[in-house]
Amino acid sequence: MARTAVVAGGAGFLGSHLCERLLADGWGVVCVDNFSTGDPQNVAHLADEHGFRLIEADVCEGPLAVEGEVTAVLNLASPASPVDYLELPLETLRVGSEGTRHLLDLAREKNARFVLASTSETYGDPLVHPQPESYWGNVNPIGPRSVYDEAKRYAEALTMAYRRTHGVDTGIVRIFNTYGPRMRAHDGRAVPTFIRQALAGEPITVAGDGSQTRSLCYVSDLVDGLVRMAGHTLAGPVNLGNQEEISMLRLAEWIRELTASPSAIARVPRPVDDPSVRRPDTTRAREDLDWRPTFSTARGLAETVAWFQSLSRGERGALQLTGAEDL
Ligand code: NAD
């Protein structure tokens, strides 16, 4: 019988790619989203695919009623970019706590595998580099970013408590910065911001001196890791991310080269509690999930720049035009 996945947050950036991949692998998909930071247009092209259902619902509002058998519940529902979670601080805390609890209850009711999309932000401004899963992190619990970091840390604790107390088959992945087509041009994350600015010929705004680093994972690689985790019994947490680490200044220069942009590089203040370094130790993902990223940063950035360029030329089909009005 076909496997069915409930993808909460399925109309978002990562969620929509995950829905696509699961359908391609023969899964039925129930996409649940309240469209707070996602967009139904992200999954509109899947509407006629066999086995796809879209439910508009806020996962915080109560237990989800899903008909039939469910094999896996994947919880990606949460504002994820700093612009979004700083605008939606209480909603972010609530979806990490109440929302996660309702989805865990659904997994328990259906005897399904539960996968939590946690984040490298649980490591905060790390004092260990690169970050292994055994590192407990360095998070400011009361700073502006804490609404996201602590919501995810609570969601991890709740997930483990359901595993220990109720025997739910749970898995936690800690996602490091992921990028690719369908990101919103104004979501505030470095890759879409730099590309938008470069394409518009505006100054590319690098925070601080730009020496802070990130490790950027291309979306299809990340989705592959999520699918492997859904089909496994591993509890995790498991880091998913690319190990190529680059400074934000280098990223800005790289995007300027790729877009042949005349943009200058401008300095803006560093956000409060902005991590200085970020690189995953992915030994566990490699050994336990046989997962490794296949896209180099060079290839992933080229793909993403090409997507934004075609978007700005209006070459994409209407179904993929999310964000076009922003460019
Ligand atoms: P996104 O904002 O594009 O997607 C989040 C989705 O969740 C949106 O469609 C939004 O409408 C939905 N959502 C939010 N609150 C909801 C609620 N109460 N009920 C139902 N749906 C709700 O962000 P994304 O980058 O695709 O991130 C997806 C998940 O992956 C998030 O949980 C995020 O924390 C995690 N993550 C992403 C990254 C990354 O680099 N993209 C890194 C670490 C973790």
Tab-separated table of C-alpha atoms and ligand atoms in Angstrom:
chain	number	residue	atom	x	y	z
A	1	MET	CA	0.000	0.000	0.000
A	2	ALA	CA	1.223	3.533	-0.766
A	3	ARG	CA	2.864	5.355	2.103
A	4	THR	CA	1.314	8.636	3.196
A	5	ALA	CA	3.170	11.589	4.672
A	6	VAL	CA	1.677	14.576	6.467
A	7	VAL	CA	3.932	17.547	5.728
A	8	ALA	CA	3.218	20.423	8.131
A	9	GLY	CA	4.555	23.656	6.684
A	10	GLY	CA	4.362	22.014	3.264
A	11	ALA	CA	3.607	25.250	1.405
A	12	GLY	CA	6.871	26.849	2.517
A	13	PHE	CA	10.247	26.883	0.834
A	14	LEU	CA	11.591	23.529	2.092
A	15	GLY	CA	8.154	21.978	2.548
A	16	SER	CA	7.104	22.481	-1.067
A	17	HIS	CA	10.282	20.824	-2.344
A	18	LEU	CA	9.726	17.999	0.135
A	19	CYS	CA	6.128	17.485	-1.069
A	20	GLU	CA	7.398	17.312	-4.666
A	21	ARG	CA	10.071	14.771	-3.812
A	22	LEU	CA	7.731	12.546	-1.771
A	23	LEU	CA	5.153	12.509	-4.587
A	24	ALA	CA	7.892	11.625	-7.082
A	25	ASP	CA	8.894	8.737	-4.787
A	26	GLY	CA	5.303	7.429	-4.810
A	27	TRP	CA	4.127	8.714	-1.418
A	28	GLY	CA	0.696	10.192	-0.844
A	29	VAL	CA	1.119	13.674	0.631
A	30	VAL	CA	-1.143	15.656	2.933
A	31	CYS	CA	0.255	19.181	2.978
A	32	VAL	CA	-0.883	21.213	5.999
A	33	ASP	CA	-0.165	24.927	6.155
A	34	ASN	CA	-1.655	28.165	7.435
A	35	PHE	CA	0.246	30.192	4.796
A	36	SER	CA	1.697	32.560	7.408
A	37	THR	CA	5.131	32.576	5.765
A	38	GLY	CA	4.384	30.078	3.001
A	39	ASP	CA	2.236	30.448	-0.066
A	40	PRO	CA	-0.319	28.122	-1.687
A	41	GLN	CA	1.298	29.027	-5.020
A	42	ASN	CA	4.355	27.032	-3.929
A	43	VAL	CA	2.327	23.824	-4.200
A	44	ALA	CA	-0.324	24.882	-6.738
A	45	HIS	CA	1.482	22.885	-9.457
A	46	LEU	CA	1.001	19.730	-7.317
A	47	ALA	CA	-2.774	20.144	-6.971
A	48	ASP	CA	-3.603	17.691	-9.748
A	49	GLU	CA	-0.952	15.142	-8.825
A	50	HIS	CA	-2.333	11.795	-7.746
A	51	GLY	CA	-2.184	11.442	-3.959
A	52	PHE	CA	-1.726	15.136	-3.097
A	53	ARG	CA	-4.007	16.958	-0.658
A	54	LEU	CA	-3.681	20.479	0.676
A	55	ILE	CA	-5.280	21.388	4.010
A	56	GLU	CA	-5.295	24.999	5.180
A	57	ALA	CA	-4.925	24.790	8.961
A	58	ASP	CA	-2.978	26.287	11.820
A	59	VAL	CA	-1.339	23.358	13.608
A	60	CYS	CA	-1.530	25.317	16.886
A	61	GLU	CA	-5.313	25.371	16.847
A	62	GLY	CA	-5.903	21.788	17.882
A	63	PRO	CA	-5.433	18.153	16.988
A	64	LEU	CA	-5.379	17.571	13.238
A	65	ALA	CA	-7.999	15.310	11.742
A	66	VAL	CA	-6.437	13.340	8.915
A	67	GLU	CA	-8.380	10.494	7.348
A	68	GLY	CA	-6.788	7.129	6.698
A	69	GLU	CA	-3.403	5.693	7.484
A	70	VAL	CA	-0.362	7.900	7.924
A	71	THR	CA	3.186	6.562	7.630
A	72	ALA	CA	5.108	9.705	8.578
A	73	VAL	CA	4.445	13.154	10.002
A	74	LEU	CA	7.082	15.698	9.046
A	75	ASN	CA	6.977	18.901	11.066
A	76	LEU	CA	8.368	21.855	9.127
A	77	ALA	CA	5.750	24.325	10.340
A	78	SER	CA	7.475	27.409	11.747
A	79	PRO	CA	8.520	30.845	10.605
A	80	ALA	CA	12.169	30.260	9.734
A	81	SER	CA	13.853	33.432	8.517
A	82	PRO	CA	14.930	36.065	11.047
A	83	VAL	CA	12.668	38.664	9.397
A	84	ASP	CA	9.695	36.328	9.826
A	85	TYR	CA	10.264	35.119	13.360
A	86	LEU	CA	11.104	38.579	14.651
A	87	GLU	CA	7.793	39.772	13.189
A	88	LEU	CA	5.949	36.730	14.574
A	89	PRO	CA	7.639	36.094	17.927
A	90	LEU	CA	4.649	34.700	19.821
A	91	GLU	CA	3.423	32.653	16.854
A	92	THR	CA	6.920	31.174	16.519
A	93	LEU	CA	7.023	30.105	20.164
A	94	ARG	CA	3.507	28.706	19.888
A	95	VAL	CA	4.070	26.663	16.743
A	96	GLY	CA	7.268	25.175	18.209
A	97	SER	CA	5.414	24.147	21.349
A	98	GLU	CA	1.639	23.703	20.789
A	99	GLY	CA	1.985	23.015	17.090
A	100	THR	CA	4.655	20.387	17.645
A	101	ARG	CA	2.558	18.750	20.381
A	102	HIS	CA	-0.472	18.439	18.086
A	103	LEU	CA	1.662	16.870	15.366
A	104	LEU	CA	3.239	14.462	17.851
A	105	ASP	CA	-0.285	13.519	18.948
A	106	LEU	CA	-1.198	12.847	15.330
A	107	ALA	CA	1.874	10.613	14.898
A	108	ARG	CA	0.962	8.787	18.105
A	109	GLU	CA	-2.660	8.285	17.029
A	110	LYS	CA	-1.616	6.991	13.598
A	111	ASN	CA	1.353	4.966	14.823
A	112	ALA	CA	3.442	6.976	12.374
A	113	ARG	CA	7.064	8.058	12.248
A	114	PHE	CA	7.509	11.706	13.381
A	115	VAL	CA	10.324	13.885	12.029
A	116	LEU	CA	11.063	17.288	13.543
A	117	ALA	CA	12.771	19.885	11.345
A	118	SER	CA	14.959	21.456	14.015
A	119	THR	CA	17.779	23.864	13.322
A	120	SER	CA	21.451	24.613	13.716
A	121	GLU	CA	20.203	27.641	15.695
A	122	THR	CA	19.898	25.244	18.650
A	123	TYR	CA	23.716	25.606	18.814
A	124	GLY	CA	23.372	29.403	19.157
A	125	ASP	CA	26.689	31.258	18.797
A	126	PRO	CA	28.729	28.061	19.041
A	127	LEU	CA	31.835	27.646	21.156
A	128	VAL	CA	32.615	24.320	19.452
A	129	HIS	CA	33.470	24.262	15.766
A	130	PRO	CA	32.357	22.480	13.638
A	131	GLN	CA	29.202	21.570	15.542
A	132	PRO	CA	28.589	17.889	16.380
A	133	GLU	CA	25.175	16.774	17.625
A	134	SER	CA	26.705	16.135	21.062
A	135	TYR	CA	27.311	19.889	21.527
A	136	TRP	CA	24.601	21.452	23.729
A	137	GLY	CA	24.952	24.923	22.310
A	138	ASN	CA	25.403	28.511	23.427
A	139	VAL	CA	21.985	30.139	23.132
A	140	ASN	CA	20.902	33.434	24.684
A	141	PRO	CA	17.513	32.414	26.154
A	142	ILE	CA	16.136	35.951	26.372
A	143	GLY	CA	17.499	37.733	23.284
A	144	PRO	CA	15.304	38.579	20.271
A	145	ARG	CA	16.330	35.394	18.420
A	146	SER	CA	15.412	33.233	21.402
A	147	VAL	CA	11.796	33.003	20.192
A	148	TYR	CA	13.052	30.769	17.391
A	149	ASP	CA	16.043	29.077	19.050
A	150	GLU	CA	14.228	28.196	22.245
A	151	ALA	CA	11.034	27.149	20.439
A	152	LYS	CA	13.106	24.632	18.519
A	153	ARG	CA	14.961	23.497	21.641
A	154	TYR	CA	11.610	22.993	23.392
A	155	ALA	CA	10.298	21.136	20.319
A	156	GLU	CA	13.312	18.813	20.510
A	157	ALA	CA	12.707	18.192	24.233
A	158	LEU	CA	9.012	17.502	23.607
A	159	THR	CA	9.841	15.137	20.758
A	160	MET	CA	12.205	13.144	22.980
A	161	ALA	CA	9.633	13.107	25.792
A	162	TYR	CA	6.989	11.643	23.448
A	163	ARG	CA	9.514	9.020	22.393
A	164	ARG	CA	10.366	8.080	25.977
A	165	THR	CA	6.879	8.420	27.480
A	166	HIS	CA	4.581	7.309	24.653
A	167	GLY	CA	6.942	5.218	22.530
A	168	VAL	CA	6.419	7.370	19.419
A	169	ASP	CA	8.935	6.633	16.648
A	170	THR	CA	10.558	10.055	16.470
A	171	GLY	CA	13.514	11.571	14.639
A	172	ILE	CA	15.114	15.001	14.946
A	173	VAL	CA	17.132	16.658	12.193
A	174	ARG	CA	19.074	19.864	12.763
A	175	ILE	CA	19.030	21.763	9.496
A	176	PHE	CA	21.887	24.127	8.660
A	177	ASN	CA	21.306	27.091	6.329
A	178	THR	CA	19.581	25.831	3.212
A	179	TYR	CA	18.902	27.786	0.052
A	180	GLY	CA	17.564	27.377	-3.464
A	181	PRO	CA	14.732	28.242	-5.823
A	182	ARG	CA	11.434	29.365	-4.263
A	183	MET	CA	13.016	31.365	-1.453
A	184	ARG	CA	11.334	34.723	-1.076
A	185	ALA	CA	13.401	37.656	-2.292
A	186	HIS	CA	12.567	39.634	0.848
A	187	ASP	CA	12.763	36.910	3.480
A	188	GLY	CA	15.903	38.486	4.907
A	189	ARG	CA	18.186	35.465	4.529
A	190	ALA	CA	21.594	36.171	3.022
A	191	VAL	CA	21.335	34.259	-0.268
A	192	PRO	CA	18.048	35.716	-1.595
A	193	THR	CA	18.868	39.170	-0.191
A	194	PHE	CA	22.272	39.318	-1.895
A	195	ILE	CA	20.870	37.968	-5.182
A	196	ARG	CA	17.977	40.455	-5.169
A	197	GLN	CA	20.309	43.348	-4.434
A	198	ALA	CA	22.858	42.229	-7.035
A	199	LEU	CA	20.194	41.824	-9.750
A	200	ALA	CA	18.781	45.276	-8.941
A	201	GLY	CA	22.260	46.841	-8.960
A	202	GLU	CA	21.696	47.975	-5.376
A	203	PRO	CA	24.379	47.831	-2.665
A	204	ILE	CA	24.811	44.316	-1.286
A	205	THR	CA	24.366	44.668	2.462
A	206	VAL	CA	26.887	42.607	4.401
A	207	ALA	CA	26.488	42.570	8.188
A	208	GLY	CA	29.529	43.723	10.153
A	209	ASP	CA	32.892	43.015	8.530
A	210	GLY	CA	31.439	39.970	6.784
A	211	SER	CA	33.897	37.557	8.397
A	212	GLN	CA	31.077	35.554	10.012
A	213	THR	CA	30.682	32.199	8.289
A	214	ARG	CA	27.846	29.946	7.204
A	215	SER	CA	27.735	26.566	5.485
A	216	LEU	CA	25.103	26.560	2.779
A	217	CYS	CA	23.189	23.461	1.735
A	218	TYR	CA	21.303	23.229	-1.559
A	219	VAL	CA	17.608	22.458	-1.139
A	220	SER	CA	17.450	19.116	-2.997
A	221	ASP	CA	20.278	17.720	-0.855
A	222	LEU	CA	18.513	18.770	2.314
A	223	VAL	CA	15.232	17.254	1.166
A	224	ASP	CA	17.024	13.992	0.424
A	225	GLY	CA	18.214	13.921	4.038
A	226	LEU	CA	14.683	14.522	5.321
A	227	VAL	CA	13.318	11.679	3.184
A	228	ARG	CA	16.033	9.330	4.468
A	229	MET	CA	15.176	10.300	8.041
A	230	ALA	CA	11.464	9.681	7.383
A	231	GLY	CA	12.256	6.142	6.254
A	232	HIS	CA	14.564	5.389	9.204
A	233	THR	CA	14.038	4.658	12.895
A	234	LEU	CA	16.950	6.833	14.057
A	235	ALA	CA	16.111	9.174	16.957
A	236	GLY	CA	18.818	11.699	16.206
A	237	PRO	CA	19.400	14.516	16.408
A	238	VAL	CA	21.167	14.366	13.058
A	239	ASN	CA	22.835	17.385	11.493
A	240	LEU	CA	21.976	18.002	7.841
A	241	GLY	CA	24.059	20.577	6.043
A	242	ASN	CA	26.911	21.232	3.680
A	243	GLN	CA	30.414	21.316	5.140
A	244	GLU	CA	31.728	23.979	2.769
A	245	GLU	CA	32.037	27.037	5.004
A	246	ILE	CA	32.213	30.540	3.544
A	247	SER	CA	32.297	34.028	4.962
A	248	MET	CA	29.381	36.346	4.256
A	249	LEU	CA	31.744	38.774	2.515
A	250	ARG	CA	32.904	35.990	0.170
A	251	LEU	CA	29.261	35.043	-0.450
A	252	ALA	CA	28.443	38.637	-1.416
A	253	GLU	CA	31.429	38.799	-3.769
A	254	TRP	CA	30.573	35.431	-5.261
A	255	ILE	CA	26.975	36.436	-5.982
A	256	ARG	CA	28.180	39.711	-7.459
A	257	GLU	CA	30.439	37.749	-9.823
A	258	LEU	CA	27.717	35.245	-10.763
A	259	THR	CA	25.259	38.025	-11.599
A	260	ALA	CA	27.912	40.240	-13.272
A	261	SER	CA	26.467	42.991	-11.076
A	262	PRO	CA	27.888	46.493	-10.662
A	263	SER	CA	26.638	46.546	-7.030
A	264	ALA	CA	28.881	47.910	-4.309
A	265	ILE	CA	29.233	46.056	-1.034
A	266	ALA	CA	27.807	48.036	1.890
A	267	ARG	CA	28.184	47.368	5.617
A	268	VAL	CA	25.183	47.180	7.931
A	269	PRO	CA	25.205	46.430	11.676
A	270	ARG	CA	25.353	42.791	12.789
A	271	PRO	CA	22.027	41.543	14.217
A	272	VAL	CA	21.943	40.839	17.961
A	273	ASP	CA	23.371	37.386	18.808
A	274	ASP	CA	24.291	36.724	15.158
A	275	PRO	CA	26.433	33.545	15.241
A	276	SER	CA	30.087	34.090	14.247
A	277	VAL	CA	30.631	30.651	12.748
A	278	ARG	CA	28.468	27.805	11.571
A	279	ARG	CA	29.518	24.462	10.085
A	280	PRO	CA	27.965	21.057	10.664
A	281	ASP	CA	29.801	17.937	11.647
A	282	THR	CA	27.887	15.535	9.385
A	283	THR	CA	29.595	12.291	10.428
A	284	ARG	CA	26.345	10.942	11.877
A	285	ALA	CA	24.301	11.670	8.736
A	286	ARG	CA	26.973	10.017	6.613
A	287	GLU	CA	27.329	6.918	8.774
A	288	ASP	CA	23.719	6.363	9.841
A	289	LEU	CA	21.720	7.721	6.893
A	290	ASP	CA	24.360	7.256	4.175
A	291	TRP	CA	23.638	10.910	3.344
A	292	ARG	CA	26.024	13.457	1.923
A	293	PRO	CA	25.374	16.651	-0.018
A	294	THR	CA	25.948	16.373	-3.762
A	295	PHE	CA	25.752	20.072	-4.704
A	296	SER	CA	28.880	22.165	-4.255
A	297	THR	CA	28.196	25.730	-3.155
A	298	ALA	CA	29.360	26.887	-6.605
A	299	ARG	CA	26.778	24.711	-8.366
A	300	GLY	CA	23.954	25.458	-5.947
A	301	LEU	CA	24.525	29.200	-6.105
A	302	ALA	CA	24.640	29.114	-9.906
A	303	GLU	CA	21.294	27.243	-9.982
A	304	THR	CA	19.724	29.667	-7.513
A	305	VAL	CA	20.979	32.779	-9.292
A	306	ALA	CA	19.683	31.367	-12.604
A	307	TRP	CA	16.277	30.780	-11.015
A	308	PHE	CA	16.042	34.324	-9.647
A	309	GLN	CA	17.224	35.726	-12.986
A	310	SER	CA	14.561	33.861	-14.935
A	311	LEU	CA	11.984	34.905	-12.334
A	312	SER	CA	12.875	38.554	-12.804
A	313	ARG	CA	12.568	38.125	-16.580
A	314	GLY	CA	9.112	36.621	-16.060
A	315	GLU	CA	10.147	33.378	-17.725
A	316	ARG	CA	8.764	31.039	-15.101
A	317	GLY	CA	5.264	29.621	-15.343
A	318	ALA	CA	2.625	31.439	-13.300
A	319	LEU	CA	2.569	28.559	-10.819
A	320	GLN	CA	6.174	29.184	-9.863
A	321	LEU	CA	6.018	32.941	-9.704
A	322	THR	CA	5.986	33.236	-5.934
A	323	GLY	CA	8.073	36.206	-4.976
A	324	ALA	CA	8.199	37.663	-8.463
A	325	GLU	CA	6.352	40.758	-7.343
A	326	ASP	CA	9.120	41.297	-4.812
A	327	LEU	CA	11.949	41.514	-7.292
B	1	NAD	P1	9.187	28.761	5.369
B	1	NAD	O1	8.792	29.937	6.177
B	1	NAD	O2	9.262	28.910	3.896
B	1	NAD	O3	8.239	27.524	5.692
B	1	NAD	C1	7.562	27.362	6.911
B	1	NAD	C2	6.129	26.963	6.601
B	1	NAD	O4	5.428	26.716	7.832
B	1	NAD	C3	5.360	28.075	5.871
B	1	NAD	O5	4.698	27.551	4.751
B	1	NAD	C4	4.367	28.582	6.927
B	1	NAD	O6	3.197	29.125	6.360
B	1	NAD	C5	4.136	27.309	7.723
B	1	NAD	N1	3.632	27.561	9.078
B	1	NAD	C6	4.136	28.428	10.000
B	1	NAD	N2	3.380	28.409	11.117
B	1	NAD	C7	2.389	27.511	10.895
B	1	NAD	C8	1.283	27.055	11.668
B	1	NAD	N3	1.051	27.539	12.906
B	1	NAD	N4	0.453	26.118	11.142
B	1	NAD	C9	0.668	25.638	9.892
B	1	NAD	N5	1.695	26.031	9.108
B	1	NAD	C10	2.547	26.956	9.608
B	1	NAD	O7	10.611	28.272	5.949
B	1	NAD	P2	11.577	27.106	5.456
B	1	NAD	O8	12.906	27.698	5.212
B	1	NAD	O9	10.937	26.293	4.399
B	1	NAD	O10	11.699	26.251	6.789
B	1	NAD	C11	10.937	25.071	6.995
B	1	NAD	C12	11.305	24.436	8.329
B	1	NAD	O11	12.685	24.077	8.328
B	1	NAD	C13	11.099	25.370	9.518
B	1	NAD	O12	10.586	24.628	10.606
B	1	NAD	C14	12.489	25.854	9.837
B	1	NAD	O13	12.643	26.164	11.186
B	1	NAD	C15	13.345	24.662	9.432
B	1	NAD	N6	14.702	25.099	9.066
B	1	NAD	C16	14.944	25.716	7.875
B	1	NAD	C17	16.231	26.140	7.580
B	1	NAD	C18	16.569	26.797	6.256
B	1	NAD	O14	17.743	27.165	6.071
B	1	NAD	N7	15.665	26.961	5.321
B	1	NAD	C19	17.259	25.956	8.509
B	1	NAD	C20	16.955	25.366	9.721
B	1	NAD	C21	15.680	24.909	9.986
